[in-house]
Tab-separated table of C-alpha atoms in Angstrom:
chain	number	residue	atom	x	y	z
A	1	MET	CA	12.006	-15.332	1.158
A	2	THR	CA	14.555	-16.363	3.791
A	3	LYS	CA	17.743	-15.835	1.825
A	4	ILE	CA	18.650	-12.807	-0.265
A	5	SER	CA	21.755	-11.852	-2.252
A	6	VAL	CA	23.027	-8.279	-2.359
A	7	ALA	CA	25.877	-6.474	-4.083
A	8	ALA	CA	28.019	-3.371	-3.633
A	9	LEU	CA	29.787	-1.803	-6.622
A	10	GLN	CA	33.087	0.076	-6.534
A	11	LEU	CA	34.706	1.902	-9.448
A	12	PRO	CA	36.219	5.217	-10.600
A	13	LEU	CA	33.820	7.666	-12.230
A	14	GLY	CA	35.017	10.191	-14.798
A	15	GLY	CA	33.642	13.116	-16.736
A	16	ASP	CA	31.826	11.221	-19.501
A	17	GLU	CA	28.307	10.301	-18.407
A	18	GLN	CA	27.799	7.586	-21.004
A	19	GLU	CA	31.091	5.897	-20.110
A	20	ASN	CA	30.139	5.966	-16.428
A	21	LEU	CA	26.730	4.449	-17.098
A	22	GLU	CA	28.291	1.728	-19.216
A	23	ALA	CA	30.897	0.955	-16.541
A	24	VAL	CA	28.233	0.786	-13.827
A	25	GLY	CA	26.053	-1.315	-16.129
A	26	TYR	CA	28.879	-3.785	-16.715
A	27	LEU	CA	29.340	-4.268	-12.967
A	28	ILE	CA	25.602	-4.605	-12.406
A	29	ALA	CA	25.436	-7.347	-15.024
A	30	ASP	CA	28.401	-9.044	-13.366
A	31	ALA	CA	26.709	-8.861	-9.947
A	32	ALA	CA	23.455	-10.204	-11.378
A	33	GLY	CA	25.406	-13.049	-12.974
A	34	GLN	CA	26.660	-13.936	-9.496
A	35	GLY	CA	23.091	-14.085	-8.223
A	36	ALA	CA	22.735	-10.630	-6.699
A	37	GLN	CA	19.135	-9.443	-6.424
A	38	ILE	CA	19.626	-5.930	-4.990
A	39	ILE	CA	22.623	-4.096	-6.432
A	40	LEU	CA	23.999	-0.815	-5.054
A	41	PRO	CA	26.032	1.638	-7.188
A	42	PRO	CA	27.874	4.544	-5.502
A	43	GLU	CA	26.373	7.971	-4.879
A	44	LEU	CA	25.944	10.283	-7.924
A	45	PHE	CA	27.532	7.691	-10.228
A	46	ALA	CA	26.663	9.489	-13.484
A	47	GLY	CA	29.718	11.737	-13.203
A	48	PRO	CA	32.492	13.086	-11.020
A	49	TYR	CA	31.598	14.251	-7.522
A	50	PHE	CA	30.808	17.857	-8.473
A	51	CYS	CA	30.173	19.267	-5.003
A	52	LYS	CA	33.795	20.069	-4.203
A	53	THR	CA	33.247	23.728	-5.127
A	54	GLU	CA	30.277	26.027	-5.659
A	55	VAL	CA	29.671	26.448	-9.406
A	56	GLU	CA	26.289	27.798	-10.481
A	57	ALA	CA	26.466	26.230	-13.955
A	58	LEU	CA	26.482	22.727	-12.436
A	59	PHE	CA	22.799	23.013	-11.537
A	60	ALA	CA	22.230	22.126	-15.204
A	61	LEU	CA	23.211	18.552	-14.318
A	62	ALA	CA	19.997	18.112	-12.328
A	63	LYS	CA	16.986	16.471	-13.981
A	64	PRO	CA	13.498	15.437	-12.929
A	65	VAL	CA	13.380	11.744	-12.150
A	66	SER	CA	11.512	11.086	-15.411
A	67	GLU	CA	14.309	12.752	-17.442
A	68	SER	CA	17.421	11.430	-15.668
A	69	ALA	CA	19.668	9.454	-18.011
A	70	ALA	CA	21.172	7.619	-15.026
A	71	VAL	CA	17.774	6.541	-13.747
A	72	ALA	CA	16.603	5.502	-17.221
A	73	ALA	CA	19.737	3.410	-17.766
A	74	MET	CA	19.256	1.672	-14.420
A	75	GLN	CA	15.577	1.026	-15.175
A	76	LYS	CA	16.530	-0.713	-18.411
A	77	LEU	CA	19.130	-2.861	-16.649
A	78	ALA	CA	16.799	-3.743	-13.788
A	79	ARG	CA	14.138	-4.876	-16.256
A	80	GLN	CA	16.581	-6.899	-18.346
A	81	LEU	CA	18.271	-8.599	-15.399
A	82	GLY	CA	15.359	-8.861	-12.964
A	83	VAL	CA	17.227	-7.021	-10.204
A	84	ALA	CA	16.494	-4.075	-7.927
A	85	ILE	CA	18.736	-0.986	-8.055
A	86	PRO	CA	18.774	2.008	-5.691
A	87	ALA	CA	19.874	4.593	-8.292
A	88	SER	CA	21.466	7.816	-7.044
A	89	PHE	CA	20.900	10.975	-9.105
A	90	PHE	CA	20.847	14.793	-8.958
A	91	GLU	CA	17.145	15.613	-8.923
A	92	ARG	CA	15.381	18.798	-9.998
A	93	ASP	CA	11.807	19.282	-8.843
A	94	GLY	CA	10.626	22.675	-10.056
A	95	ASN	CA	12.947	25.202	-8.394
A	96	HIS	CA	14.146	22.705	-5.802
A	97	TYR	CA	17.224	20.492	-6.096
A	98	TYR	CA	17.870	17.258	-4.219
A	99	ASN	CA	20.410	14.475	-3.850
A	100	SER	CA	18.064	11.565	-4.436
A	101	ILE	CA	17.608	7.822	-4.829
A	102	ALA	CA	15.156	6.349	-7.318
A	103	MET	CA	14.278	2.915	-5.980
A	104	ILE	CA	13.949	0.729	-9.072
A	105	GLY	CA	12.279	-2.664	-8.807
A	106	PRO	CA	13.070	-5.817	-10.807
A	107	ASP	CA	10.390	-4.915	-13.344
A	108	GLY	CA	12.237	-1.668	-14.123
A	109	GLU	CA	9.580	0.523	-12.539
A	110	ILE	CA	10.370	3.291	-10.051
A	111	ILE	CA	8.828	2.324	-6.729
A	112	GLY	CA	9.590	5.644	-5.081
A	113	VAL	CA	12.150	8.397	-4.502
A	114	TYR	CA	14.127	9.107	-1.346
A	115	ARG	CA	15.749	12.526	-0.932
A	116	LYS	CA	18.919	12.768	1.177
A	117	SER	CA	18.017	14.009	4.652
A	118	HIS	CA	21.381	15.151	6.025
A	119	ILE	CA	23.321	17.563	3.801
A	120	PRO	CA	27.012	18.207	4.576
A	121	ASP	CA	28.789	21.519	4.114
A	122	GLY	CA	32.550	21.740	4.401
A	123	PRO	CA	35.793	21.824	2.426
A	124	GLY	CA	35.488	19.450	-0.511
A	125	TYR	CA	31.853	18.590	0.291
A	126	GLN	CA	29.870	21.778	-0.280
A	127	GLU	CA	26.541	20.069	-0.802
A	128	LYS	CA	24.355	22.690	0.867
A	129	PHE	CA	24.985	24.928	-2.142
A	130	TYR	CA	23.450	22.322	-4.455
A	131	PHE	CA	20.950	20.305	-2.453
A	132	ARG	CA	17.895	21.185	-0.431
A	133	PRO	CA	17.468	18.935	2.651
A	134	GLY	CA	15.214	16.057	1.699
A	135	ASN	CA	11.471	16.391	2.307
A	136	SER	CA	10.610	12.728	1.681
A	137	GLY	CA	11.363	11.464	5.162
A	138	PHE	CA	13.125	8.143	5.541
A	139	LYS	CA	11.719	5.436	3.308
A	140	VAL	CA	11.670	1.655	3.156
A	141	TRP	CA	10.634	-0.596	0.306
A	142	ASP	CA	9.354	-4.157	0.027
A	143	MET	CA	11.719	-6.080	-2.200
A	144	PHE	CA	12.151	-9.794	-2.883
A	145	GLY	CA	10.162	-10.797	0.177
A	146	THR	CA	11.910	-8.440	2.580
A	147	ARG	CA	11.951	-4.734	3.376
A	148	ILE	CA	15.001	-2.566	2.713
A	149	GLY	CA	16.054	0.940	3.709
A	150	VAL	CA	18.388	3.271	1.800
A	151	GLY	CA	20.267	6.263	3.212
A	152	ILE	CA	22.646	8.448	1.208
A	153	CYS	CA	26.257	9.159	2.237
A	154	TRP	CA	26.128	11.783	5.038
A	155	ASP	CA	22.973	10.061	6.303
A	156	GLN	CA	25.180	7.115	7.243
A	157	TRP	CA	26.864	8.999	10.091
A	158	TYR	CA	23.592	9.424	11.980
A	159	PRO	CA	22.378	6.476	14.067
A	160	GLU	CA	18.876	7.953	13.849
A	161	THR	CA	18.820	7.196	10.105
A	162	ALA	CA	19.434	3.491	10.528
A	163	ARG	CA	17.200	3.165	13.579
A	164	ALA	CA	14.302	4.992	11.916
A	165	MET	CA	14.427	2.680	8.905
A	166	ALA	CA	14.707	-0.361	11.178
A	167	LEU	CA	11.636	0.793	13.115
A	168	MET	CA	9.851	1.094	9.759
A	169	GLY	CA	10.516	-2.588	9.188
A	170	ALA	CA	13.769	-2.580	7.219
A	171	GLU	CA	15.818	-5.780	7.465
A	172	LEU	CA	18.655	-4.670	5.173
A	173	LEU	CA	20.267	-1.212	4.989
A	174	PHE	CA	22.023	0.299	1.961
A	175	PHE	CA	24.263	3.384	1.822
A	176	PRO	CA	25.567	4.712	-1.540
A	177	THR	CA	28.467	7.068	-0.903
A	178	ALA	CA	30.976	9.513	-2.372
A	179	ILE	CA	33.646	10.101	0.261
A	180	GLY	CA	37.384	10.513	0.288
A	181	SER	CA	40.129	12.868	1.359
A	182	GLU	CA	39.528	15.894	3.565
A	183	PRO	CA	41.049	18.975	1.880
A	184	TYR	CA	41.422	20.836	5.186
A	185	ASP	CA	43.550	18.068	6.765
A	186	GLU	CA	45.781	15.886	4.607
A	187	GLU	CA	46.572	13.672	7.612
A	188	LEU	CA	42.938	12.807	8.298
A	189	ASP	CA	41.821	9.466	6.848
A	190	THR	CA	38.144	8.910	7.634
A	191	SER	CA	37.904	5.525	5.925
A	192	ARG	CA	38.144	3.580	9.194
A	193	MET	CA	35.612	5.815	10.940
A	194	TRP	CA	33.328	5.612	7.907
A	195	ARG	CA	33.200	1.834	8.073
A	196	ARG	CA	32.896	1.717	11.859
A	197	ALA	CA	29.926	4.069	11.887
A	198	MET	CA	27.940	1.786	9.623
A	199	GLN	CA	29.176	-1.388	11.287
A	200	GLY	CA	27.749	0.125	14.461
A	201	HIS	CA	24.375	0.513	12.736
A	202	ALA	CA	24.540	-3.156	11.780
A	203	VAL	CA	25.271	-4.159	15.379
A	204	SER	CA	22.731	-1.924	17.128
A	205	ASN	CA	19.944	-2.823	14.697
A	206	CYS	CA	21.141	-6.407	14.184
A	207	MET	CA	20.829	-6.324	10.393
A	208	PRO	CA	23.197	-6.447	7.391
A	209	ILE	CA	24.630	-3.277	5.834
A	210	VAL	CA	25.740	-2.684	2.226
A	211	ALA	CA	27.955	0.348	1.426
A	212	SER	CA	29.263	1.431	-1.994
A	213	ASN	CA	31.874	4.125	-2.631
A	214	ARG	CA	33.812	5.428	-5.615
A	215	ILE	CA	37.601	5.397	-6.021
A	216	GLY	CA	40.232	7.455	-7.805
A	217	MET	CA	41.463	11.028	-8.093
A	218	GLU	CA	38.992	13.708	-9.126
A	219	ASP	CA	40.382	17.210	-9.495
A	220	GLY	CA	42.890	16.653	-6.712
A	221	GLN	CA	40.475	14.895	-4.384
A	222	ALA	CA	41.065	11.193	-3.662
A	223	PHE	CA	38.059	8.935	-3.123
A	224	TYR	CA	39.082	6.019	-0.973
A	225	GLY	CA	36.692	3.208	-1.815
A	226	HIS	CA	36.631	0.605	1.002
A	227	SER	CA	33.137	-0.467	-0.049
A	228	PHE	CA	31.920	-3.330	2.104
A	229	ILE	CA	29.133	-5.656	3.139
A	230	ALA	CA	28.657	-6.403	6.844
A	231	ASN	CA	26.433	-8.974	8.529
A	232	GLU	CA	23.986	-8.453	11.389
A	233	TRP	CA	26.839	-8.599	13.918
A	234	GLY	CA	28.724	-5.830	12.100
A	235	ASP	CA	31.407	-8.225	10.885
A	236	LEU	CA	32.875	-7.375	7.481
A	237	VAL	CA	31.768	-10.252	5.266
A	238	LEU	CA	33.350	-8.715	2.164
A	239	GLU	CA	35.365	-5.537	1.646
A	240	TYR	CA	37.417	-3.714	-0.952
A	241	GLY	CA	40.478	-1.551	-0.511
A	242	SER	CA	41.192	1.823	-2.041
A	243	GLU	CA	41.969	0.654	-5.577
A	244	ASP	CA	39.709	-2.338	-6.234
A	245	ILE	CA	37.179	-2.202	-9.051
A	246	GLY	CA	34.347	-4.682	-9.123
A	247	THR	CA	31.400	-6.195	-7.302
A	248	LEU	CA	31.006	-7.567	-3.798
A	249	VAL	CA	28.204	-10.142	-3.602
A	250	ALA	CA	26.954	-11.723	-0.381
A	251	THR	CA	23.966	-13.855	0.571
A	252	PHE	CA	22.201	-13.470	3.904
A	253	ASP	CA	19.719	-15.639	5.749
A	254	LEU	CA	17.228	-13.013	6.916
A	255	GLU	CA	15.324	-15.429	9.105
A	256	GLN	CA	18.519	-16.107	11.013
A	257	ALA	CA	19.200	-12.377	11.344
A	258	ARG	CA	15.609	-11.841	12.476
A	259	THR	CA	16.040	-14.467	15.194
A	260	HIS	CA	19.289	-12.863	16.348
A	261	ARG	CA	17.603	-9.458	16.376
A	262	ALA	CA	14.812	-10.739	18.595
A	263	GLY	CA	17.255	-12.524	20.878
A	264	MET	CA	19.409	-9.435	21.429
A	265	GLY	CA	16.401	-7.478	22.653
A	266	PHE	CA	17.467	-4.138	21.226
A	267	PHE	CA	13.916	-3.338	20.125
A	268	ARG	CA	12.227	-5.000	23.103
A	269	ASP	CA	14.207	-2.893	25.582
A	270	ARG	CA	13.842	0.505	23.910
A	271	ARG	CA	12.523	3.330	26.136
A	272	PRO	CA	10.991	5.863	23.708
A	273	GLU	CA	9.510	7.853	26.598
A	274	LEU	CA	13.076	8.786	27.582
A	275	TYR	CA	14.184	9.887	24.114
A	276	GLY	CA	12.442	13.253	23.840
A	277	ARG	CA	15.787	15.061	23.929
A	278	LEU	CA	16.682	13.416	20.614
A	279	VAL	CA	14.065	15.444	18.762
A	280	GLU	CA	14.824	18.779	20.397
A	281	ASP	CA	17.141	21.367	18.875
A	282	VAL	CA	20.625	21.415	20.369
């Protein structure tokens, strides 16, 4: 398939799981109605972003992929609408806990699970308390005649994430996110840097990027939205601000992007023999 339509969702997410799943489901149906084939909800969309503080009781939110209400709801929607959904959820695997994506195909089946590789730890984002670093490695999936890669939030700051998925054959990159204010510095607004980092991935890998974020106040922490879709040049094709609720839907000609990617020579001119320092400890 040469052309493919993708969507990013943006919305506030409160404390009631069922209400969140219904709100996400409404936007997914809206995106599908606009022709979207791969639809991206934000990170950990089943509830508020719970990683602001370290609370032992919150481990009860984690479920195996087969028992996650969020994953099950997305499977049902995917099957009904014939769309693919990278569904973010808090995963429990025995005594291990992960921030994960269940990649759901248009038949509603789970194609695979990706576990977040880079885990942040700082004021307002104390994820190392909850999540073990992912052991799945980066993953790509064949979908609607193309191959896609999905990173999760903090993964998006690392150029290695995008490049690894591109080298695995990805032609579209997706990043579900939960990011907002920085409690240690009220003057710091990372929203511009956040977008630029991923726009850089689009440019240096010459492929479109889809990013979804939540909005609203959660226990004093403001999530700034600014979800967007960028083309293979890193240009913002569609974007939301900090208060918009809805779906961004864009269609890309992947054959055109593939031609641009070949013409730019970014993969032709790589020098892997010089990159050993990248895999050494600092």
